[in-house]
Amino acid sequence: MDTRRRGPHPPAPIITVESGYESESKRERKGTSRFHWDIWLFLALDNWIFDFGRPIAALFVPLEWSPLNKPSIGDYFHMAYNVITPFCILKLLDRCPRKPSSTLVYLCIITFVMGASIHLVGDSIDHRLVHLGYQLHLSVRDNPMMQNLDPPGLVDSFELLYSYDEEIGHLMWYIPFFASLVLYFLGCFQPRHQIEATKSGVSWWLLMVFSAIYYWYLVTEGQIFLVYFITCVVMIAIVLVKKSRSLVLDINGRFLLYTFSFTMILTSIWVALLWNDPVLRTKYPGTIYVPEPWAYYTLYLK
């Protein structure tokens, strides 16, 4: 009988299964960044179809399909935009390497939805007026159809409607929109030594240009150049501060920065081309002169 004392049993082998979430976390710790093709592309299509395409659909779809006392197809486009866009922003912020404050995110999204909804009502009525002869390149009070209203005090109500559409609605819509993108941008920096080289292919550049052209339309038609300019200044300041700490942008942050930079170039060209237009100068008499594309359309192309 073997009475030798046996040593402890060797530990059993441990089998681990690595989930996709764990591999994603490891990839982030290594500094690799993945371009969010699905969100950026979906957001670009949403902007082009449901925002840029909204007034086109409202104007060119036959009135028999949407009578003046019923919501137009453009209104349904706006409703879809008001749901899809905040969803895309939330998904984008959810993938941010450094999650922003949930309180700031909630405030931005709630204000965005409220502002876009205010704009939905005002814009719907404004585009109905276009079918009746309203001219977008003229102010509310200077429009011929407004000068024939009885009682004349109704013009004040239409000026209030214009204010909700073009001023209050736009500010409550676009300030939280750009603030959300800045919150995402803040989380797109990593230490220089951890960043792996990620090439930007032709499709990446095409999507950037595709998005920048839309933002040119957004800035000019929405009359939010000041909000957009402040956003660009803040983003450049963030880049300079982060660079002093040896932090550099990942591929998603570069996409956002390049998009806004190209938008600034397009806006500058647009303003330069229409700088000496006497009619548009009359409608936009302020210090910041950025004509609306639809005002140009009703003045020269319609």
mmCIF file of C-alpha atoms in Angstrom:
data_model
loop_
_atom_site.group_PDB
_atom_site.id
_atom_site.type_symbol
_atom_site.label_atom_id
_atom_site.label_comp_id
_atom_site.label_asym_id
_atom_site.label_seq_id
_atom_site.Cartn_x
_atom_site.Cartn_y
_atom_site.Cartn_z
ATOM 1 C CA MET A 1 0.000 0.000 0.000
ATOM 2 C CA ASP A 2 1.431 3.302 -1.044
ATOM 3 C CA THR A 3 1.550 5.546 2.035
ATOM 4 C CA ARG A 4 3.450 8.406 0.419
ATOM 5 C CA ARG A 5 1.914 11.792 1.061
ATOM 6 C CA ARG A 6 0.466 13.230 -2.066
ATOM 7 C CA GLY A 7 0.889 16.892 -2.858
ATOM 8 C CA PRO A 8 -1.992 19.213 -3.598
ATOM 9 C CA HIS A 9 -3.900 18.671 -6.795
ATOM 10 C CA PRO A 10 -2.890 20.943 -9.666
ATOM 11 C CA PRO A 11 -5.481 23.639 -10.390
ATOM 12 C CA ALA A 12 -8.014 22.748 -13.017
ATOM 13 C CA PRO A 13 -7.680 24.669 -16.275
ATOM 14 C CA ILE A 14 -9.956 27.674 -16.530
ATOM 15 C CA ILE A 15 -11.819 28.176 -19.763
ATOM 16 C CA THR A 16 -12.830 31.767 -20.474
ATOM 17 C CA VAL A 17 -15.172 32.990 -23.120
ATOM 18 C CA GLU A 18 -14.576 36.542 -24.309
ATOM 19 C CA SER A 19 -17.709 38.445 -25.147
ATOM 20 C CA GLY A 20 -18.010 41.079 -27.801
ATOM 21 C CA TYR A 21 -18.348 43.745 -25.105
ATOM 22 C CA GLU A 22 -15.072 42.718 -23.509
ATOM 23 C CA SER A 23 -13.245 42.758 -26.815
ATOM 24 C CA GLU A 24 -14.700 46.213 -27.455
ATOM 25 C CA SER A 25 -13.378 47.385 -24.099
ATOM 26 C CA LYS A 26 -9.951 45.919 -24.816
ATOM 27 C CA ARG A 27 -9.913 47.637 -28.171
ATOM 28 C CA GLU A 28 -10.657 50.972 -26.486
ATOM 29 C CA ARG A 29 -7.911 50.405 -23.886
ATOM 30 C CA LYS A 30 -5.458 49.747 -26.675
ATOM 31 C CA GLY A 31 -6.413 53.074 -28.244
ATOM 32 C CA THR A 32 -7.972 51.789 -31.426
ATOM 33 C CA SER A 33 -11.049 53.652 -32.596
ATOM 34 C CA ARG A 34 -13.785 52.448 -34.882
ATOM 35 C CA PHE A 35 -15.623 54.857 -37.140
ATOM 36 C CA HIS A 36 -19.343 54.819 -36.405
ATOM 37 C CA TRP A 37 -20.443 54.290 -39.984
ATOM 38 C CA ASP A 38 -23.963 53.250 -39.073
ATOM 39 C CA ILE A 39 -24.789 56.312 -36.964
ATOM 40 C CA TRP A 40 -23.043 58.960 -39.097
ATOM 41 C CA LEU A 41 -24.580 57.627 -42.315
ATOM 42 C CA PHE A 42 -28.030 57.210 -40.808
ATOM 43 C CA LEU A 43 -27.869 60.733 -39.345
ATOM 44 C CA ALA A 44 -26.785 62.186 -42.707
ATOM 45 C CA LEU A 45 -29.634 60.447 -44.555
ATOM 46 C CA ASP A 46 -32.095 61.547 -41.881
ATOM 47 C CA ASN A 47 -30.945 65.167 -42.228
ATOM 48 C CA TRP A 48 -31.075 65.177 -46.017
ATOM 49 C CA ILE A 49 -34.405 63.386 -46.388
ATOM 50 C CA PHE A 50 -36.468 64.645 -43.469
ATOM 51 C CA ASP A 51 -35.012 68.141 -42.988
ATOM 52 C CA PHE A 52 -33.673 69.291 -46.345
ATOM 53 C CA GLY A 53 -36.322 67.332 -48.258
ATOM 54 C CA ARG A 54 -39.170 68.541 -46.047
ATOM 55 C CA PRO A 55 -39.865 71.945 -47.686
ATOM 56 C CA ILE A 56 -39.310 70.439 -51.137
ATOM 57 C CA ALA A 57 -41.945 67.809 -50.483
ATOM 58 C CA ALA A 58 -44.289 70.418 -48.991
ATOM 59 C CA LEU A 59 -44.021 72.684 -52.038
ATOM 60 C CA PHE A 60 -43.992 70.254 -54.928
ATOM 61 C CA VAL A 61 -46.375 67.525 -53.817
ATOM 62 C CA PRO A 62 -49.824 68.287 -55.321
ATOM 63 C CA LEU A 63 -52.162 70.146 -52.967
ATOM 64 C CA GLU A 64 -54.848 67.529 -53.652
ATOM 65 C CA TRP A 65 -52.767 65.093 -51.619
ATOM 66 C CA SER A 66 -52.597 67.407 -48.605
ATOM 67 C CA PRO A 67 -55.207 70.208 -48.503
ATOM 68 C CA LEU A 68 -54.267 73.476 -46.805
ATOM 69 C CA ASN A 69 -56.299 72.602 -43.699
ATOM 70 C CA LYS A 70 -54.509 69.261 -43.226
ATOM 71 C CA PRO A 71 -50.888 68.340 -42.392
ATOM 72 C CA SER A 72 -48.711 68.243 -45.486
ATOM 73 C CA ILE A 73 -46.211 65.546 -46.385
ATOM 74 C CA GLY A 74 -43.533 68.008 -45.229
ATOM 75 C CA ASP A 75 -45.134 68.038 -41.782
ATOM 76 C CA TYR A 76 -44.895 64.258 -41.599
ATOM 77 C CA PHE A 77 -41.245 64.523 -42.637
ATOM 78 C CA HIS A 78 -40.712 66.967 -39.776
ATOM 79 C CA MET A 79 -42.406 64.607 -37.320
ATOM 80 C CA ALA A 80 -40.092 61.799 -38.412
ATOM 81 C CA TYR A 81 -37.071 64.090 -38.064
ATOM 82 C CA ASN A 82 -38.131 65.071 -34.531
ATOM 83 C CA VAL A 83 -38.017 61.405 -33.514
ATOM 84 C CA ILE A 84 -35.092 60.019 -35.536
ATOM 85 C CA THR A 85 -32.561 62.810 -34.929
ATOM 86 C CA PRO A 86 -32.614 62.770 -31.095
ATOM 87 C CA PHE A 87 -32.438 58.974 -31.273
ATOM 88 C CA CYS A 88 -29.271 59.207 -33.416
ATOM 89 C CA ILE A 89 -27.752 61.755 -31.037
ATOM 90 C CA LEU A 90 -28.434 59.529 -28.039
ATOM 91 C CA LYS A 91 -26.880 56.530 -29.789
ATOM 92 C CA LEU A 92 -23.860 58.641 -30.746
ATOM 93 C CA LEU A 93 -23.366 59.873 -27.172
ATOM 94 C CA ASP A 94 -23.811 56.316 -25.925
ATOM 95 C CA ARG A 95 -20.779 55.251 -27.999
ATOM 96 C CA CYS A 96 -18.643 58.148 -26.818
ATOM 97 C CA PRO A 97 -15.399 56.792 -25.287
ATOM 98 C CA ARG A 98 -15.904 59.146 -22.338
ATOM 99 C CA LYS A 99 -19.554 59.344 -21.387
ATOM 100 C CA PRO A 100 -20.804 62.930 -20.860
ATOM 101 C CA SER A 101 -22.995 64.018 -17.961
ATOM 102 C CA SER A 102 -26.402 62.367 -18.209
ATOM 103 C CA THR A 103 -28.036 65.543 -16.849
ATOM 104 C CA LEU A 104 -26.608 67.635 -19.696
ATOM 105 C CA VAL A 105 -27.627 65.012 -22.239
ATOM 106 C CA TYR A 106 -31.222 64.920 -20.966
ATOM 107 C CA LEU A 107 -31.487 68.719 -20.981
ATOM 108 C CA CYS A 108 -30.136 68.934 -24.523
ATOM 109 C CA ILE A 109 -32.450 66.267 -25.911
ATOM 110 C CA ILE A 110 -35.564 67.594 -24.144
ATOM 111 C CA THR A 111 -34.909 71.163 -25.314
ATOM 112 C CA PHE A 112 -34.103 69.935 -28.833
ATOM 113 C CA VAL A 113 -37.416 68.083 -29.141
ATOM 114 C CA MET A 114 -39.365 71.042 -27.769
ATOM 115 C CA GLY A 115 -37.693 73.543 -30.122
ATOM 116 C CA ALA A 116 -38.095 71.292 -33.160
ATOM 117 C CA SER A 117 -41.771 70.799 -32.294
ATOM 118 C CA ILE A 118 -42.349 74.567 -32.017
ATOM 119 C CA HIS A 119 -40.697 74.961 -35.404
ATOM 120 C CA LEU A 120 -42.904 72.215 -36.859
ATOM 121 C CA VAL A 121 -46.069 74.239 -36.238
ATOM 122 C CA GLY A 122 -44.711 77.599 -37.421
ATOM 123 C CA ASP A 123 -42.988 76.181 -40.464
ATOM 124 C CA SER A 124 -46.104 74.255 -41.498
ATOM 125 C CA ILE A 125 -48.191 77.442 -41.608
ATOM 126 C CA ASP A 126 -45.431 79.443 -43.321
ATOM 127 C CA HIS A 127 -45.202 76.941 -46.161
ATOM 128 C CA ARG A 128 -48.980 76.960 -46.473
ATOM 129 C CA LEU A 129 -48.747 80.733 -46.974
ATOM 130 C CA VAL A 130 -46.234 80.231 -49.797
ATOM 131 C CA HIS A 131 -48.950 78.415 -51.768
ATOM 132 C CA LEU A 132 -51.120 81.518 -51.341
ATOM 133 C CA GLY A 133 -48.517 83.961 -52.616
ATOM 134 C CA TYR A 134 -46.319 84.651 -49.583
ATOM 135 C CA GLN A 135 -42.800 85.695 -50.686
ATOM 136 C CA LEU A 136 -39.977 84.368 -48.525
ATOM 137 C CA HIS A 137 -37.472 87.000 -49.626
ATOM 138 C CA LEU A 138 -39.622 89.755 -48.068
ATOM 139 C CA SER A 139 -40.283 90.442 -44.407
ATOM 140 C CA VAL A 140 -43.691 89.568 -42.950
ATOM 141 C CA ARG A 141 -44.953 93.145 -42.932
ATOM 142 C CA ASP A 142 -43.642 93.916 -46.449
ATOM 143 C CA ASN A 143 -45.420 90.962 -48.076
ATOM 144 C CA PRO A 144 -48.249 92.128 -50.378
ATOM 145 C CA MET A 145 -50.705 89.588 -48.982
ATOM 146 C CA MET A 146 -50.087 90.868 -45.440
ATOM 147 C CA GLN A 147 -50.791 94.465 -46.462
ATOM 148 C CA ASN A 148 -54.303 93.467 -47.497
ATOM 149 C CA LEU A 149 -55.261 91.789 -44.215
ATOM 150 C CA ASP A 150 -58.276 93.077 -42.335
ATOM 151 C CA PRO A 151 -58.047 93.968 -39.514
ATOM 152 C CA PRO A 152 -54.421 95.145 -39.920
ATOM 153 C CA GLY A 153 -53.584 93.894 -36.432
ATOM 154 C CA LEU A 154 -53.492 90.357 -37.832
ATOM 155 C CA VAL A 155 -50.047 91.165 -39.192
ATOM 156 C CA ASP A 156 -48.766 91.256 -35.615
ATOM 157 C CA SER A 157 -50.006 87.696 -35.122
ATOM 158 C CA PHE A 158 -48.160 86.541 -38.243
ATOM 159 C CA GLU A 159 -45.008 88.292 -37.034
ATOM 160 C CA LEU A 160 -45.345 86.366 -33.763
ATOM 161 C CA LEU A 161 -45.754 83.170 -35.754
ATOM 162 C CA TYR A 162 -42.614 84.037 -37.748
ATOM 163 C CA SER A 163 -40.752 84.650 -34.481
ATOM 164 C CA TYR A 164 -41.707 81.205 -33.152
ATOM 165 C CA ASP A 165 -40.721 79.624 -36.466
ATOM 166 C CA GLU A 166 -37.488 81.385 -37.371
ATOM 167 C CA GLU A 167 -36.161 82.632 -34.025
ATOM 168 C CA ILE A 168 -37.433 80.897 -30.880
ATOM 169 C CA GLY A 169 -37.925 77.522 -32.533
ATOM 170 C CA HIS A 170 -34.557 77.613 -34.289
ATOM 171 C CA LEU A 171 -32.610 78.602 -31.164
ATOM 172 C CA MET A 172 -34.289 75.970 -28.984
ATOM 173 C CA TRP A 173 -33.701 73.434 -31.755
ATOM 174 C CA TYR A 174 -30.134 74.131 -32.832
ATOM 175 C CA ILE A 175 -28.398 75.235 -29.615
ATOM 176 C CA PRO A 176 -28.986 71.861 -27.900
ATOM 177 C CA PHE A 177 -28.214 70.073 -31.183
ATOM 178 C CA PHE A 178 -24.759 71.634 -31.461
ATOM 179 C CA ALA A 179 -24.240 71.364 -27.690
ATOM 180 C CA SER A 180 -24.835 67.599 -27.944
ATOM 181 C CA LEU A 181 -22.225 67.323 -30.708
ATOM 182 C CA VAL A 182 -19.741 69.295 -28.582
ATOM 183 C CA LEU A 183 -20.369 66.930 -25.661
ATOM 184 C CA TYR A 184 -19.583 64.022 -27.964
ATOM 185 C CA PHE A 185 -16.546 65.832 -29.359
ATOM 186 C CA LEU A 186 -15.136 66.257 -25.848
ATOM 187 C CA GLY A 187 -14.949 62.489 -25.466
ATOM 188 C CA CYS A 188 -13.128 61.838 -28.758
ATOM 189 C CA PHE A 189 -9.586 62.465 -27.450
ATOM 190 C CA GLN A 190 -7.011 59.845 -26.504
ATOM 191 C CA PRO A 191 -3.316 59.911 -25.553
ATOM 192 C CA ARG A 192 -1.118 60.266 -28.601
ATOM 193 C CA HIS A 193 0.876 57.106 -27.877
ATOM 194 C CA GLN A 194 -2.329 55.032 -27.696
ATOM 195 C CA ILE A 195 -3.784 56.171 -31.011
ATOM 196 C CA GLU A 196 -3.230 53.729 -33.843
ATOM 197 C CA ALA A 197 -3.136 55.064 -37.381
ATOM 198 C CA THR A 198 -6.595 54.804 -38.956
ATOM 199 C CA LYS A 199 -6.799 55.622 -42.642
ATOM 200 C CA SER A 200 -9.642 57.745 -43.940
ATOM 201 C CA GLY A 201 -10.842 56.145 -47.150
ATOM 202 C CA VAL A 202 -12.641 57.715 -50.079
ATOM 203 C CA SER A 203 -16.044 56.793 -48.653
ATOM 204 C CA TRP A 204 -15.128 58.538 -45.379
ATOM 205 C CA TRP A 205 -14.313 61.764 -47.234
ATOM 206 C CA LEU A 206 -17.453 61.522 -49.387
ATOM 207 C CA LEU A 207 -19.615 61.143 -46.291
ATOM 208 C CA MET A 208 -17.848 64.135 -44.738
ATOM 209 C CA VAL A 209 -18.596 66.315 -47.791
ATOM 210 C CA PHE A 210 -22.169 64.973 -47.940
ATOM 211 C CA SER A 211 -22.692 65.963 -44.297
ATOM 212 C CA ALA A 212 -20.963 69.340 -44.651
ATOM 213 C CA ILE A 213 -23.237 70.409 -47.507
ATOM 214 C CA TYR A 214 -26.253 69.686 -45.330
ATOM 215 C CA TYR A 215 -24.794 71.691 -42.443
ATOM 216 C CA TRP A 216 -24.241 74.579 -44.876
ATOM 217 C CA TYR A 217 -27.971 74.441 -45.601
ATOM 218 C CA LEU A 218 -28.729 74.195 -41.878
ATOM 219 C CA VAL A 219 -26.607 77.229 -40.988
ATOM 220 C CA THR A 220 -27.893 79.445 -43.810
ATOM 221 C CA GLU A 221 -31.565 78.462 -43.912
ATOM 222 C CA GLY A 222 -31.810 78.235 -40.126
ATOM 223 C CA GLN A 223 -30.132 81.645 -39.687
ATOM 224 C CA ILE A 224 -27.928 80.242 -36.929
ATOM 225 C CA PHE A 225 -24.504 81.330 -38.134
ATOM 226 C CA LEU A 226 -23.642 82.816 -34.732
ATOM 227 C CA VAL A 227 -24.514 79.568 -32.929
ATOM 228 C CA TYR A 228 -22.524 77.592 -35.488
ATOM 229 C CA PHE A 229 -19.551 79.977 -35.320
ATOM 230 C CA ILE A 230 -19.420 79.760 -31.510
ATOM 231 C CA THR A 231 -19.554 75.963 -31.797
ATOM 232 C CA CYS A 232 -16.568 75.969 -34.170
ATOM 233 C CA VAL A 233 -14.596 78.292 -31.875
ATOM 234 C CA VAL A 234 -15.322 76.045 -28.875
ATOM 235 C CA MET A 235 -14.237 72.946 -30.815
ATOM 236 C CA ILE A 236 -10.966 74.586 -31.910
ATOM 237 C CA ALA A 237 -10.311 75.729 -28.321
ATOM 238 C CA ILE A 238 -10.919 72.181 -27.077
ATOM 239 C CA VAL A 239 -8.451 70.813 -29.658
ATOM 240 C CA LEU A 240 -5.764 73.290 -28.562
ATOM 241 C CA VAL A 241 -6.244 72.541 -24.859
ATOM 242 C CA LYS A 242 -6.235 68.777 -25.422
ATOM 243 C CA LYS A 243 -3.194 69.034 -27.688
ATOM 244 C CA SER A 244 -1.244 70.733 -24.893
ATOM 245 C CA ARG A 245 -1.966 67.632 -22.813
ATOM 246 C CA SER A 246 -0.738 65.282 -25.575
ATOM 247 C CA LEU A 247 -4.279 64.182 -26.421
ATOM 248 C CA VAL A 248 -5.352 63.821 -30.061
ATOM 249 C CA LEU A 249 -8.645 63.250 -31.848
ATOM 250 C CA ASP A 250 -9.818 59.820 -32.876
ATOM 251 C CA ILE A 251 -11.351 59.213 -36.312
ATOM 252 C CA ASN A 252 -14.880 60.186 -35.208
ATOM 253 C CA GLY A 253 -13.696 63.453 -33.717
ATOM 254 C CA ARG A 254 -11.757 64.245 -36.886
ATOM 255 C CA PHE A 255 -14.874 63.554 -38.947
ATOM 256 C CA LEU A 256 -16.868 66.079 -36.921
ATOM 257 C CA LEU A 257 -14.103 68.709 -37.008
ATOM 258 C CA TYR A 258 -13.505 68.359 -40.766
ATOM 259 C CA THR A 259 -17.247 68.473 -41.459
ATOM 260 C CA PHE A 260 -17.699 71.751 -39.607
ATOM 261 C CA SER A 261 -14.541 73.221 -41.175
ATOM 262 C CA PHE A 262 -15.762 72.457 -44.693
ATOM 263 C CA THR A 263 -19.171 73.864 -43.763
ATOM 264 C CA MET A 264 -17.483 77.144 -42.839
ATOM 265 C CA ILE A 265 -15.799 77.262 -46.262
ATOM 266 C CA LEU A 266 -19.112 76.653 -48.070
ATOM 267 C CA THR A 267 -20.892 79.310 -45.998
ATOM 268 C CA SER A 268 -18.159 81.856 -46.722
ATOM 269 C CA ILE A 269 -18.439 81.198 -50.471
ATOM 270 C CA TRP A 270 -22.246 81.539 -50.313
ATOM 271 C CA VAL A 271 -22.055 84.893 -48.510
ATOM 272 C CA ALA A 272 -19.363 86.193 -50.877
ATOM 273 C CA LEU A 273 -21.460 85.353 -53.956
ATOM 274 C CA LEU A 274 -24.498 87.252 -52.625
ATOM 275 C CA TRP A 275 -22.625 90.016 -50.813
ATOM 276 C CA ASN A 276 -23.838 92.840 -53.082
ATOM 277 C CA ASP A 277 -27.408 91.625 -53.661
ATOM 278 C CA PRO A 278 -29.607 94.684 -52.945
ATOM 279 C CA VAL A 279 -32.880 92.794 -52.306
ATOM 280 C CA LEU A 280 -31.397 90.256 -49.911
ATOM 281 C CA ARG A 281 -29.415 92.999 -48.207
ATOM 282 C CA THR A 282 -32.735 94.701 -47.447
ATOM 283 C CA LYS A 283 -34.179 91.565 -45.829
ATOM 284 C CA TYR A 284 -30.998 90.813 -43.825
ATOM 285 C CA PRO A 285 -29.878 94.269 -42.651
ATOM 286 C CA GLY A 286 -27.987 93.139 -39.552
ATOM 287 C CA THR A 287 -24.268 92.834 -38.956
ATOM 288 C CA ILE A 288 -24.292 89.124 -39.773
ATOM 289 C CA TYR A 289 -25.377 88.768 -43.407
ATOM 290 C CA VAL A 290 -26.176 85.165 -44.298
ATOM 291 C CA PRO A 291 -29.028 84.880 -46.854
ATOM 292 C CA GLU A 292 -31.400 81.922 -46.758
ATOM 293 C CA PRO A 293 -31.340 79.541 -49.774
ATOM 294 C CA TRP A 294 -35.149 79.484 -49.935
ATOM 295 C CA ALA A 295 -35.256 83.282 -50.023
ATOM 296 C CA TYR A 296 -32.859 83.151 -52.976
ATOM 297 C CA TYR A 297 -35.091 80.512 -54.605
ATOM 298 C CA THR A 298 -38.292 82.570 -54.356
ATOM 299 C CA LEU A 299 -36.464 85.684 -55.554
ATOM 300 C CA TYR A 300 -34.593 84.336 -58.591
ATOM 301 C CA LEU A 301 -35.614 80.763 -59.392
ATOM 302 C CA LYS A 302 -39.315 80.408 -58.733
#
